[in-house]
Amino acid sequence: MTPSVLFILKDERHRKIRVQDIQYIIAAGSYLEIVTPNENFSVSQNLSQFIRKNPIASLVRVHRSYIVNLDRVDSFDHEYIYAGQHQIPIGEKFREQFMEGIRCF
């Protein structure tokens, strides 16, 4: 069963984040920055660890530094994904995986 929420430690409390609210996740050094419309959360993990520990179908790695929530994608072209006001690069290595997750007609 795919989890619909994650609990992230912030300010000494575990805060609930709905998976549907995650816009994207970016690698920032030895941390991840989980971006939601209202606030960002830092997690001490790398992208591979995050995906392995949280196998959520809508969260797909699209670049060596990015995971995107497919449910938040507004549009995309050959190089970028657009989610809200954010422009997220698509890595050549990850393009096929992204295209498998998106339904195109």
PDB file of C-alpha atoms in Angstrom:
ATOM      1  CA  MET A   1       0.000   0.000   0.000  1.00  0.00           C
ATOM      2  CA  THR A   2       1.351   3.418  -0.967  1.00  0.00           C
ATOM      3  CA  PRO A   3       1.481   5.845   1.952  1.00  0.00           C
ATOM      4  CA  SER A   4      -0.558   9.037   1.580  1.00  0.00           C
ATOM      5  CA  VAL A   5       1.401  10.924   4.253  1.00  0.00           C
ATOM      6  CA  LEU A   6       4.989  11.219   5.455  1.00  0.00           C
ATOM      7  CA  PHE A   7       6.158  12.440   8.841  1.00  0.00           C
ATOM      8  CA  ILE A   8       9.175  14.757   8.694  1.00  0.00           C
ATOM      9  CA  LEU A   9      11.125  15.988  11.709  1.00  0.00           C
ATOM     10  CA  LYS A  10      11.093  19.788  11.856  1.00  0.00           C
ATOM     11  CA  ASP A  11      11.644  21.991  14.912  1.00  0.00           C
ATOM     12  CA  GLU A  12      11.872  18.927  17.182  1.00  0.00           C
ATOM     13  CA  ARG A  13       8.426  17.676  16.109  1.00  0.00           C
ATOM     14  CA  HIS A  14       7.393  15.158  13.496  1.00  0.00           C
ATOM     15  CA  ARG A  15       5.222  17.069  11.035  1.00  0.00           C
ATOM     16  CA  LYS A  16       2.734  15.405   8.715  1.00  0.00           C
ATOM     17  CA  ILE A  17       3.102  16.092   4.997  1.00  0.00           C
ATOM     18  CA  ARG A  18       0.514  14.806   2.567  1.00  0.00           C
ATOM     19  CA  VAL A  19       2.231  13.204  -0.412  1.00  0.00           C
ATOM     20  CA  GLN A  20      -0.178  15.034  -2.727  1.00  0.00           C
ATOM     21  CA  ASP A  21       1.201  18.353  -1.394  1.00  0.00           C
ATOM     22  CA  ILE A  22       4.810  17.580  -2.336  1.00  0.00           C
ATOM     23  CA  GLN A  23       5.690  19.500  -5.491  1.00  0.00           C
ATOM     24  CA  TYR A  24       9.230  18.235  -5.844  1.00  0.00           C
ATOM     25  CA  ILE A  25      12.283  17.194  -3.863  1.00  0.00           C
ATOM     26  CA  ILE A  26      15.756  18.560  -4.550  1.00  0.00           C
ATOM     27  CA  ALA A  27      19.125  17.291  -3.364  1.00  0.00           C
ATOM     28  CA  ALA A  28      20.984  19.996  -1.432  1.00  0.00           C
ATOM     29  CA  GLY A  29      24.368  18.666  -0.362  1.00  0.00           C
ATOM     30  CA  SER A  30      23.839  15.880   2.163  1.00  0.00           C
ATOM     31  CA  TYR A  31      20.200  16.912   2.641  1.00  0.00           C
ATOM     32  CA  LEU A  32      16.982  16.815   0.686  1.00  0.00           C
ATOM     33  CA  GLU A  33      14.678  19.795   0.450  1.00  0.00           C
ATOM     34  CA  ILE A  34      11.028  18.696   0.217  1.00  0.00           C
ATOM     35  CA  VAL A  35       9.094  21.527  -1.426  1.00  0.00           C
ATOM     36  CA  THR A  36       5.376  22.023  -0.750  1.00  0.00           C
ATOM     37  CA  PRO A  37       3.204  25.056  -1.566  1.00  0.00           C
ATOM     38  CA  ASN A  38       3.310  26.344   2.019  1.00  0.00           C
ATOM     39  CA  GLU A  39       6.753  25.418   3.337  1.00  0.00           C
ATOM     40  CA  ASN A  40       9.903  23.430   2.722  1.00  0.00           C
ATOM     41  CA  PHE A  41      11.324  20.608   4.824  1.00  0.00           C
ATOM     42  CA  SER A  42      14.959  19.465   5.088  1.00  0.00           C
ATOM     43  CA  VAL A  43      15.733  15.774   5.486  1.00  0.00           C
ATOM     44  CA  SER A  44      19.146  14.213   6.115  1.00  0.00           C
ATOM     45  CA  GLN A  45      19.039  11.637   3.285  1.00  0.00           C
ATOM     46  CA  ASN A  46      20.080  11.352  -0.318  1.00  0.00           C
ATOM     47  CA  LEU A  47      17.607  10.867  -3.172  1.00  0.00           C
ATOM     48  CA  SER A  48      18.315   7.154  -3.595  1.00  0.00           C
ATOM     49  CA  GLN A  49      17.718   6.487   0.110  1.00  0.00           C
ATOM     50  CA  PHE A  50      14.493   8.487   0.051  1.00  0.00           C
ATOM     51  CA  ILE A  51      13.090   6.568  -2.928  1.00  0.00           C
ATOM     52  CA  ARG A  52      14.127   3.213  -1.466  1.00  0.00           C
ATOM     53  CA  LYS A  53      12.512   3.981   1.923  1.00  0.00           C
ATOM     54  CA  ASN A  54       9.421   5.645   0.421  1.00  0.00           C
ATOM     55  CA  PRO A  55       8.306   3.774  -2.711  1.00  0.00           C
ATOM     56  CA  ILE A  56       5.527   6.138  -3.790  1.00  0.00           C
ATOM     57  CA  ALA A  57       4.392   5.768  -7.411  1.00  0.00           C
ATOM     58  CA  SER A  58       3.710   9.484  -7.939  1.00  0.00           C
ATOM     59  CA  LEU A  59       7.217  10.509  -6.785  1.00  0.00           C
ATOM     60  CA  VAL A  60       9.599   9.886  -9.687  1.00  0.00           C
ATOM     61  CA  ARG A  61      13.257  10.718 -10.029  1.00  0.00           C
ATOM     62  CA  VAL A  62      13.708  12.927 -13.096  1.00  0.00           C
ATOM     63  CA  HIS A  63      17.268  14.189 -12.623  1.00  0.00           C
ATOM     64  CA  ARG A  64      20.281  13.318 -10.489  1.00  0.00           C
ATOM     65  CA  SER A  65      19.186  16.117  -8.136  1.00  0.00           C
ATOM     66  CA  TYR A  66      15.374  16.027  -8.422  1.00  0.00           C
ATOM     67  CA  ILE A  67      12.318  13.943  -7.644  1.00  0.00           C
ATOM     68  CA  VAL A  68       9.017  15.296  -8.959  1.00  0.00           C
ATOM     69  CA  ASN A  69       5.455  14.531  -7.916  1.00  0.00           C
ATOM     70  CA  LEU A  70       3.751  13.462 -11.152  1.00  0.00           C
ATOM     71  CA  ASP A  71       0.418  14.672  -9.773  1.00  0.00           C
ATOM     72  CA  ARG A  72       1.841  18.228  -9.615  1.00  0.00           C
ATOM     73  CA  VAL A  73       3.190  18.397 -13.183  1.00  0.00           C
ATOM     74  CA  ASP A  74       1.417  21.138 -15.148  1.00  0.00           C
ATOM     75  CA  SER A  75       3.380  20.721 -18.381  1.00  0.00           C
ATOM     76  CA  PHE A  76       6.734  19.620 -19.743  1.00  0.00           C
ATOM     77  CA  ASP A  77       8.921  19.823 -22.799  1.00  0.00           C
ATOM     78  CA  HIS A  78      12.068  17.985 -23.854  1.00  0.00           C
ATOM     79  CA  GLU A  79      14.233  19.660 -21.189  1.00  0.00           C
ATOM     80  CA  TYR A  80      12.012  20.800 -18.315  1.00  0.00           C
ATOM     81  CA  ILE A  81       9.027  19.927 -16.161  1.00  0.00           C
ATOM     82  CA  TYR A  82       6.825  22.802 -15.036  1.00  0.00           C
ATOM     83  CA  ALA A  83       5.077  22.428 -11.693  1.00  0.00           C
ATOM     84  CA  GLY A  84       3.415  25.606 -10.502  1.00  0.00           C
ATOM     85  CA  GLN A  85       6.057  28.330 -10.796  1.00  0.00           C
ATOM     86  CA  HIS A  86       8.907  25.827 -10.673  1.00  0.00           C
ATOM     87  CA  GLN A  87      11.012  24.691 -13.628  1.00  0.00           C
ATOM     88  CA  ILE A  88      12.619  21.290 -12.995  1.00  0.00           C
ATOM     89  CA  PRO A  89      15.235  19.847 -15.363  1.00  0.00           C
ATOM     90  CA  ILE A  90      14.768  16.395 -16.885  1.00  0.00           C
ATOM     91  CA  GLY A  91      17.976  14.370 -16.934  1.00  0.00           C
ATOM     92  CA  GLU A  92      18.609  12.276 -20.039  1.00  0.00           C
ATOM     93  CA  LYS A  93      19.191   9.203 -17.859  1.00  0.00           C
ATOM     94  CA  PHE A  94      15.770   9.635 -16.190  1.00  0.00           C
ATOM     95  CA  ARG A  95      13.623  10.750 -19.167  1.00  0.00           C
ATOM     96  CA  GLU A  96      12.282   7.269 -19.973  1.00  0.00           C
ATOM     97  CA  GLN A  97      11.220   6.658 -16.368  1.00  0.00           C
ATOM     98  CA  PHE A  98       9.421  10.025 -16.324  1.00  0.00           C
ATOM     99  CA  MET A  99       7.654   9.316 -19.620  1.00  0.00           C
ATOM    100  CA  GLU A 100       6.480   5.925 -18.330  1.00  0.00           C
ATOM    101  CA  GLY A 101       4.856   7.648 -15.349  1.00  0.00           C
ATOM    102  CA  ILE A 102       3.146  10.360 -17.405  1.00  0.00           C
ATOM    103  CA  ARG A 103       0.278   9.447 -19.694  1.00  0.00           C
ATOM    104  CA  CYS A 104       0.694  11.247 -23.022  1.00  0.00           C
ATOM    105  CA  PHE A 105      -1.701  11.295 -25.955  1.00  0.00           C
TER     106      PHE A 105
END
